[in-house]
Amino acid sequence: MDQIKKDLVIIGGGPAGLSAAIYAQRALLDNVVLEQEAVGGQVILTSEVDNYPGVPHTDGYSLVEAMQSQVKDLGGTIQMEVVRSVEKNGDDFIVTTSEHEYVAKAVIVSGGATPRHAGFAGEKEFGGRGVSYCATCDGMFYRGKRVFVIGGGNSAAEEALFLTKFADKVTMVVRKDHMRAQAAVQSQVDKSDKIDVMFNSKVVSVSGDGLLESITFENTVTGEQTTQEFDKGSFGVFVFVGRVPASELVRDLVERDSSGYVITDDHMATATPGLYAAGDIRQKALRQIVTAASDGAIAATSVAGFLGQPVEG
């Protein structure tokens, strides 16, 4: 396997990784971004982005495309490779991928997080056949149909609002007696005549012959279960109950919280010198595109300082 030496390897090509690459290029660091699926990560599935400063009324794909172009315009390199392992070898890191072995003086992990499963019976079996984790990807398949959205946070509320463009009726299934979505988002949900909310409820199971035909709920207070039946394929279930950070790759090199998020200091530094984390993989209060980009900028600037390079002021 070919061995390639770099100052910095950035694992993950989402907003955090792309931002890190921009700042790394400006610091004259020899770096590479490694992305295993699609540049931009989960962000490219976002149909509407209205809270990124200076770029109103855009979508995730367009925003990431602009970031990627900026990286390339600065001379940065983005490689589509699956990272198999990250190891510390003396003062260097060995990053092994499906294609190469990179020897780097520093590493930034910015692999983001993937959708968390709700855990109901039939969830795995009906994945892609009635159970989905992406309204932008699959909402169009439910035009004129009924959908259930599991979750009560911002993502669930925003996706429920998006699904009203297609579905005749959207029902949010919330485990508690209240939603956790921000007030502005919840207000939109309350005003929608297509959305209703089942509080103190969870989905126990879904079933059907090939496609969904029934869904069973449980009242989280009384334990009472009820089943609703529909025509085959006439409804869908969208799960938005949080995300799982992609931190397993560096679990032996970092400290993580109980949910698996990487713990860093304000400079994005982890417990291992030279190893930094940025974006949704980190333990932090707010996970948004703008905070991911900020993390990436800080991480790359910290790497420059760590390697004794001039730091942007």
CSV table of C-alpha atoms in Angstrom, one decimal:
chain,number,residue,atom,x,y,z
A,1,MET,CA,0.0,0.0,0.0
A,2,ASP,CA,1.3,3.4,-1.0
A,3,GLN,CA,2.5,5.6,1.9
A,4,ILE,CA,1.8,9.4,1.7
A,5,LYS,CA,3.2,11.9,4.1
A,6,LYS,CA,1.1,15.0,5.0
A,7,ASP,CA,1.2,17.7,7.6
A,8,LEU,CA,-2.5,17.2,8.3
A,9,VAL,CA,-5.2,14.6,7.4
A,10,ILE,CA,-8.8,15.8,7.7
A,11,ILE,CA,-11.2,12.9,8.1
A,12,GLY,CA,-14.7,13.9,6.9
A,13,GLY,CA,-15.8,16.2,4.1
A,14,GLY,CA,-18.7,18.0,5.7
A,15,PRO,CA,-18.8,21.7,6.6
A,16,ALA,CA,-16.4,21.2,9.5
A,17,GLY,CA,-13.8,19.3,7.3
A,18,LEU,CA,-14.1,21.7,4.4
A,19,SER,CA,-13.8,24.7,6.6
A,20,ALA,CA,-10.7,23.1,8.2
A,21,ALA,CA,-9.3,22.6,4.7
A,22,ILE,CA,-9.7,26.2,3.8
A,23,TYR,CA,-7.9,27.4,6.9
A,24,ALA,CA,-5.2,24.7,6.5
A,25,GLN,CA,-4.5,25.8,2.9
A,26,ARG,CA,-4.3,29.5,4.1
A,27,ALA,CA,-1.8,28.3,6.7
A,28,LEU,CA,0.3,26.6,4.0
A,29,LEU,CA,-0.3,23.2,5.6
A,30,ASP,CA,0.1,20.2,3.3
A,31,ASN,CA,-3.3,18.6,3.9
A,32,VAL,CA,-5.9,16.2,2.5
A,33,VAL,CA,-9.6,15.7,3.2
A,34,LEU,CA,-10.8,12.1,3.2
A,35,GLU,CA,-14.5,11.5,2.6
A,36,GLN,CA,-16.0,8.1,2.3
A,37,GLU,CA,-19.5,8.8,0.9
A,38,ALA,CA,-20.4,12.2,-0.4
A,39,VAL,CA,-18.7,15.6,0.2
A,40,GLY,CA,-20.9,17.6,2.4
A,41,GLY,CA,-22.2,14.7,4.5
A,42,GLN,CA,-25.7,15.0,5.9
A,43,VAL,CA,-25.9,18.7,5.0
A,44,ILE,CA,-26.5,17.9,1.3
A,45,LEU,CA,-29.8,16.3,2.2
A,46,THR,CA,-31.1,19.6,3.7
A,47,SER,CA,-33.6,21.2,1.4
A,48,GLU,CA,-33.7,24.6,3.0
A,49,VAL,CA,-30.9,26.5,4.8
A,50,ASP,CA,-32.0,29.9,6.1
A,51,ASN,CA,-29.7,30.4,9.1
A,52,TYR,CA,-26.2,30.4,7.5
A,53,PRO,CA,-25.0,34.0,7.8
A,54,GLY,CA,-24.6,35.9,4.5
A,55,VAL,CA,-26.2,33.1,2.4
A,56,PRO,CA,-30.0,33.3,2.9
A,57,HIS,CA,-32.5,31.1,1.1
A,58,THR,CA,-30.2,28.4,0.0
A,59,ASP,CA,-30.0,24.6,0.3
A,60,GLY,CA,-27.4,22.3,1.7
A,61,TYR,CA,-26.2,21.0,-1.6
A,62,SER,CA,-25.6,24.5,-3.0
A,63,LEU,CA,-23.9,25.7,0.2
A,64,VAL,CA,-21.5,22.7,0.3
A,65,GLU,CA,-20.8,23.0,-3.4
A,66,ALA,CA,-19.6,26.5,-2.8
A,67,MET,CA,-17.4,25.3,0.1
A,68,GLN,CA,-15.9,22.5,-2.0
A,69,SER,CA,-15.1,24.9,-4.8
A,70,GLN,CA,-13.4,27.2,-2.4
A,71,VAL,CA,-11.2,24.4,-1.1
A,72,LYS,CA,-10.2,23.4,-4.6
A,73,ASP,CA,-9.6,27.1,-5.7
A,74,LEU,CA,-7.1,27.4,-2.8
A,75,GLY,CA,-5.3,24.2,-4.1
A,76,GLY,CA,-6.8,21.8,-1.5
A,77,THR,CA,-7.2,18.1,-2.1
A,78,ILE,CA,-10.3,16.0,-1.4
A,79,GLN,CA,-10.0,12.2,-1.7
A,80,MET,CA,-12.9,9.7,-1.7
A,81,GLU,CA,-11.5,7.0,0.5
A,82,VAL,CA,-12.8,5.0,3.4
A,83,VAL,CA,-10.7,5.4,6.6
A,84,ARG,CA,-10.1,2.0,8.2
A,85,SER,CA,-8.0,3.1,11.2
A,86,VAL,CA,-6.2,5.9,13.0
A,87,GLU,CA,-3.1,5.1,15.1
A,88,LYS,CA,-0.5,7.1,16.9
A,89,ASN,CA,3.1,6.1,16.1
A,90,GLY,CA,5.6,8.2,18.0
A,91,ASP,CA,5.1,11.8,16.9
A,92,ASP,CA,3.1,10.8,13.8
A,93,PHE,CA,-0.4,9.5,13.1
A,94,ILE,CA,-0.9,6.6,10.7
A,95,VAL,CA,-4.2,6.9,8.9
A,96,THR,CA,-5.0,3.8,6.9
A,97,THR,CA,-7.7,4.0,4.2
A,98,SER,CA,-9.1,1.7,1.5
A,99,GLU,CA,-6.5,3.1,-0.9
A,100,HIS,CA,-3.5,4.5,1.0
A,101,GLU,CA,-1.6,4.8,4.2
A,102,TYR,CA,-1.1,8.4,5.3
A,103,VAL,CA,1.6,9.5,7.7
A,104,ALA,CA,0.5,12.8,9.3
A,105,LYS,CA,1.8,15.2,11.9
A,106,ALA,CA,-1.8,16.0,12.9
A,107,VAL,CA,-5.3,14.8,12.3
A,108,ILE,CA,-8.7,16.5,12.5
A,109,VAL,CA,-11.7,14.1,12.8
A,110,SER,CA,-14.9,15.6,11.5
A,111,GLY,CA,-16.9,12.6,10.5
A,112,GLY,CA,-20.2,14.0,11.9
A,113,ALA,CA,-23.0,11.8,13.1
A,114,THR,CA,-25.5,9.4,11.6
A,115,PRO,CA,-29.2,9.1,12.3
A,116,ARG,CA,-30.1,7.2,15.5
A,117,HIS,CA,-32.6,4.4,15.3
A,118,ALA,CA,-35.8,4.6,17.4
A,119,GLY,CA,-35.7,0.8,18.2
A,120,PHE,CA,-39.2,-0.3,17.4
A,121,ALA,CA,-40.0,-3.8,16.0
A,122,GLY,CA,-39.9,-3.8,12.2
A,123,GLU,CA,-37.7,-0.6,12.0
A,124,LYS,CA,-34.8,-2.4,10.4
A,125,GLU,CA,-36.9,-4.8,8.2
A,126,PHE,CA,-38.9,-1.9,6.7
A,127,GLY,CA,-36.0,0.5,6.2
A,128,GLY,CA,-36.4,1.9,2.7
A,129,ARG,CA,-39.8,0.3,2.4
A,130,GLY,CA,-41.8,2.6,4.6
A,131,VAL,CA,-39.3,3.6,7.3
A,132,SER,CA,-37.0,6.5,6.5
A,133,TYR,CA,-34.5,8.9,8.1
A,134,CYS,CA,-34.5,11.6,5.5
A,135,ALA,CA,-37.6,13.6,4.5
A,136,THR,CA,-35.7,15.4,1.7
A,137,CYS,CA,-34.7,12.1,0.2
A,138,ASP,CA,-38.0,10.2,0.5
A,139,GLY,CA,-40.8,12.8,1.1
A,140,MET,CA,-41.8,12.8,-2.5
A,141,PHE,CA,-42.8,9.1,-2.3
A,142,TYR,CA,-45.6,10.1,0.2
A,143,ARG,CA,-47.4,12.6,-1.9
A,144,GLY,CA,-51.1,12.4,-0.9
A,145,LYS,CA,-50.3,9.8,1.9
A,146,ARG,CA,-50.1,9.7,5.6
A,147,VAL,CA,-46.8,10.0,7.5
A,148,PHE,CA,-45.8,9.6,11.1
A,149,VAL,CA,-42.7,11.5,12.4
A,150,ILE,CA,-41.0,10.1,15.4
A,151,GLY,CA,-39.3,12.8,17.6
A,152,GLY,CA,-40.0,16.1,19.3
A,153,GLY,CA,-36.8,18.1,18.7
A,154,ASN,CA,-35.8,20.7,16.1
A,155,SER,CA,-35.0,18.1,13.4
A,156,ALA,CA,-38.3,16.3,13.8
A,157,ALA,CA,-40.3,19.5,13.7
A,158,GLU,CA,-38.5,20.9,10.7
A,159,GLU,CA,-38.8,17.6,8.8
A,160,ALA,CA,-42.5,17.4,9.7
A,161,LEU,CA,-43.0,20.8,8.3
A,162,PHE,CA,-41.1,19.8,5.1
A,163,LEU,CA,-43.3,16.7,4.8
A,164,THR,CA,-46.5,18.8,4.7
A,165,LYS,CA,-45.5,19.7,1.1
A,166,PHE,CA,-46.2,16.1,0.1
A,167,ALA,CA,-48.3,14.2,2.7
A,168,ASP,CA,-52.0,14.8,3.3
A,169,LYS,CA,-51.5,14.5,7.0
A,170,VAL,CA,-48.4,14.4,9.3
A,171,THR,CA,-48.5,13.1,12.8
A,172,MET,CA,-45.7,13.7,15.2
A,173,VAL,CA,-45.1,11.0,17.8
A,174,VAL,CA,-43.5,12.5,20.9
A,175,ARG,CA,-42.5,10.5,24.0
A,176,LYS,CA,-43.0,13.3,26.5
A,177,ASP,CA,-45.8,15.7,27.2
A,178,HIS,CA,-44.0,18.5,25.4
A,179,MET,CA,-41.7,19.1,22.4
A,180,ARG,CA,-38.1,20.2,22.6
A,181,ALA,CA,-38.1,22.2,19.4
A,182,GLN,CA,-37.2,25.8,19.5
A,183,ALA,CA,-40.1,28.2,20.0
A,184,ALA,CA,-40.1,29.6,16.5
A,185,VAL,CA,-40.1,26.1,14.9
A,186,GLN,CA,-42.8,24.8,17.3
A,187,SER,CA,-45.0,27.8,16.5
A,188,GLN,CA,-44.9,26.8,12.8
A,189,VAL,CA,-45.9,23.3,13.7
A,190,ASP,CA,-48.8,24.6,15.9
A,191,LYS,CA,-50.0,26.7,13.0
A,192,SER,CA,-50.0,24.0,10.4
A,193,ASP,CA,-53.4,22.5,9.6
A,194,LYS,CA,-51.6,19.4,8.3
A,195,ILE,CA,-49.7,18.5,11.5
A,196,ASP,CA,-51.1,16.9,14.7
A,197,VAL,CA,-49.0,15.7,17.7
A,198,MET,CA,-49.4,12.6,19.7
A,199,PHE,CA,-47.8,13.4,23.1
A,200,ASN,CA,-46.7,10.8,25.7
A,201,SER,CA,-46.5,8.3,22.8
A,202,LYS,CA,-44.0,6.0,21.2
A,203,VAL,CA,-44.0,3.6,18.3
A,204,VAL,CA,-43.8,-0.1,19.4
A,205,SER,CA,-43.9,-1.8,16.0
A,206,VAL,CA,-44.8,-1.6,12.4
A,207,SER,CA,-45.8,-4.5,10.1
A,208,GLY,CA,-47.0,-5.4,6.7
A,209,ASP,CA,-46.6,-7.7,3.7
A,210,GLY,CA,-43.7,-6.2,1.8
A,211,LEU,CA,-44.9,-2.6,2.6
A,212,LEU,CA,-46.3,-1.1,5.8
A,213,GLU,CA,-49.9,-1.9,6.7
A,214,SER,CA,-50.1,-1.2,10.4
A,215,ILE,CA,-48.4,0.7,13.2
A,216,THR,CA,-48.7,0.1,16.9
A,217,PHE,CA,-48.3,2.9,19.5
A,218,GLU,CA,-47.9,2.8,23.3
A,219,ASN,CA,-48.9,5.5,25.7
A,220,THR,CA,-45.7,6.2,27.7
A,221,VAL,CA,-47.8,7.1,30.8
A,222,THR,CA,-50.4,4.4,30.9
A,223,GLY,CA,-48.7,1.6,28.9
A,224,GLU,CA,-51.8,1.2,26.8
A,225,GLN,CA,-51.2,0.0,23.2
A,226,THR,CA,-53.3,0.8,20.2
A,227,THR,CA,-52.8,-0.3,16.5
A,228,GLN,CA,-53.8,1.6,13.4
A,229,GLU,CA,-54.2,-0.2,10.1
A,230,PHE,CA,-54.0,1.3,6.6
A,231,ASP,CA,-54.0,0.2,3.0
A,232,LYS,CA,-50.7,-1.3,2.0
A,233,GLY,CA,-48.1,1.3,1.3
A,234,SER,CA,-50.4,4.2,2.1
A,235,PHE,CA,-48.3,5.6,5.0
A,236,GLY,CA,-44.7,6.0,6.1
A,237,VAL,CA,-42.6,6.5,9.3
A,238,PHE,CA,-39.8,9.0,9.5
A,239,VAL,CA,-37.4,8.7,12.4
A,240,PHE,CA,-35.7,11.8,13.8
A,241,VAL,CA,-34.5,10.9,17.4
A,242,GLY,CA,-31.0,12.2,17.3
A,243,ARG,CA,-27.7,11.1,15.8
A,244,VAL,CA,-24.8,8.8,16.6
A,245,PRO,CA,-21.4,10.4,16.4
A,246,ALA,CA,-18.8,8.7,14.1
A,247,SER,CA,-16.3,8.5,16.9
A,248,GLU,CA,-15.5,4.8,17.0
A,249,LEU,CA,-12.6,5.3,14.7
A,250,VAL,CA,-10.7,7.2,17.4
A,251,ARG,CA,-12.2,5.8,20.5
A,252,ASP,CA,-8.8,4.7,21.9
A,253,LEU,CA,-7.2,8.1,21.3
A,254,VAL,CA,-9.9,10.4,22.8
A,255,GLU,CA,-12.2,11.0,25.7
A,256,ARG,CA,-15.9,10.6,24.9
A,257,ASP,CA,-19.1,11.4,26.8
A,258,SER,CA,-21.9,8.8,27.5
A,259,SER,CA,-23.4,9.4,24.1
A,260,GLY,CA,-20.1,8.9,22.2
A,261,TYR,CA,-19.4,12.5,21.4
A,262,VAL,CA,-15.7,13.5,21.5
A,263,ILE,CA,-14.6,15.8,24.3
A,264,THR,CA,-12.3,18.6,23.3
A,265,ASP,CA,-11.1,21.9,24.7
A,266,ASP,CA,-11.8,25.3,23.2
A,267,HIS,CA,-9.0,24.8,20.6
A,268,MET,CA,-10.7,21.5,19.4
A,269,ALA,CA,-7.9,19.5,20.9
A,270,THR,CA,-8.6,16.0,22.2
A,271,ALA,CA,-6.8,14.0,24.8
A,272,THR,CA,-4.1,13.0,22.3
A,273,PRO,CA,-1.7,15.8,21.2
A,274,GLY,CA,-2.0,16.5,17.5
A,275,LEU,CA,-5.5,15.0,17.3
A,276,TYR,CA,-8.4,17.4,16.9
A,277,ALA,CA,-12.2,17.1,16.5
A,278,ALA,CA,-14.6,19.4,14.8
A,279,GLY,CA,-18.3,19.5,13.9
A,280,ASP,CA,-21.1,17.2,15.0
A,281,ILE,CA,-18.7,14.6,16.3
A,282,ARG,CA,-17.9,16.9,19.2
A,283,GLN,CA,-19.6,17.3,22.6
A,284,LYS,CA,-21.2,20.7,22.3
A,285,ALA,CA,-24.5,22.6,22.9
A,286,LEU,CA,-25.4,23.5,19.3
A,287,ARG,CA,-25.0,21.4,16.2
A,288,GLN,CA,-25.5,23.6,13.1
A,289,ILE,CA,-23.7,24.2,9.8
A,290,VAL,CA,-22.3,27.5,11.1
A,291,THR,CA,-20.9,25.9,14.3
A,292,ALA,CA,-19.4,23.0,12.3
A,293,ALA,CA,-17.7,25.5,10.0
A,294,SER,CA,-16.5,27.5,13.1
A,295,ASP,CA,-15.1,24.3,14.7
A,296,GLY,CA,-13.2,23.4,11.5
A,297,ALA,CA,-11.6,26.9,11.3
A,298,ILE,CA,-10.5,26.7,15.0
A,299,ALA,CA,-9.2,23.2,14.6
A,300,ALA,CA,-7.1,24.0,11.5
A,301,THR,CA,-5.7,27.2,13.2
A,302,SER,CA,-4.9,25.1,16.3
A,303,VAL,CA,-3.0,22.6,14.1
A,304,ALA,CA,-1.0,25.4,12.5
A,305,GLY,CA,0.0,26.6,16.0
A,306,PHE,CA,0.8,23.0,17.0
A,307,LEU,CA,3.1,22.6,14.0
A,308,GLY,CA,4.7,25.9,14.5
A,309,GLN,CA,3.2,27.5,11.5
A,310,PRO,CA,2.0,31.2,11.3
A,311,VAL,CA,-1.5,31.5,12.6
A,312,GLU,CA,-4.1,33.8,11.0
A,313,GLY,CA,-5.2,36.7,13.1
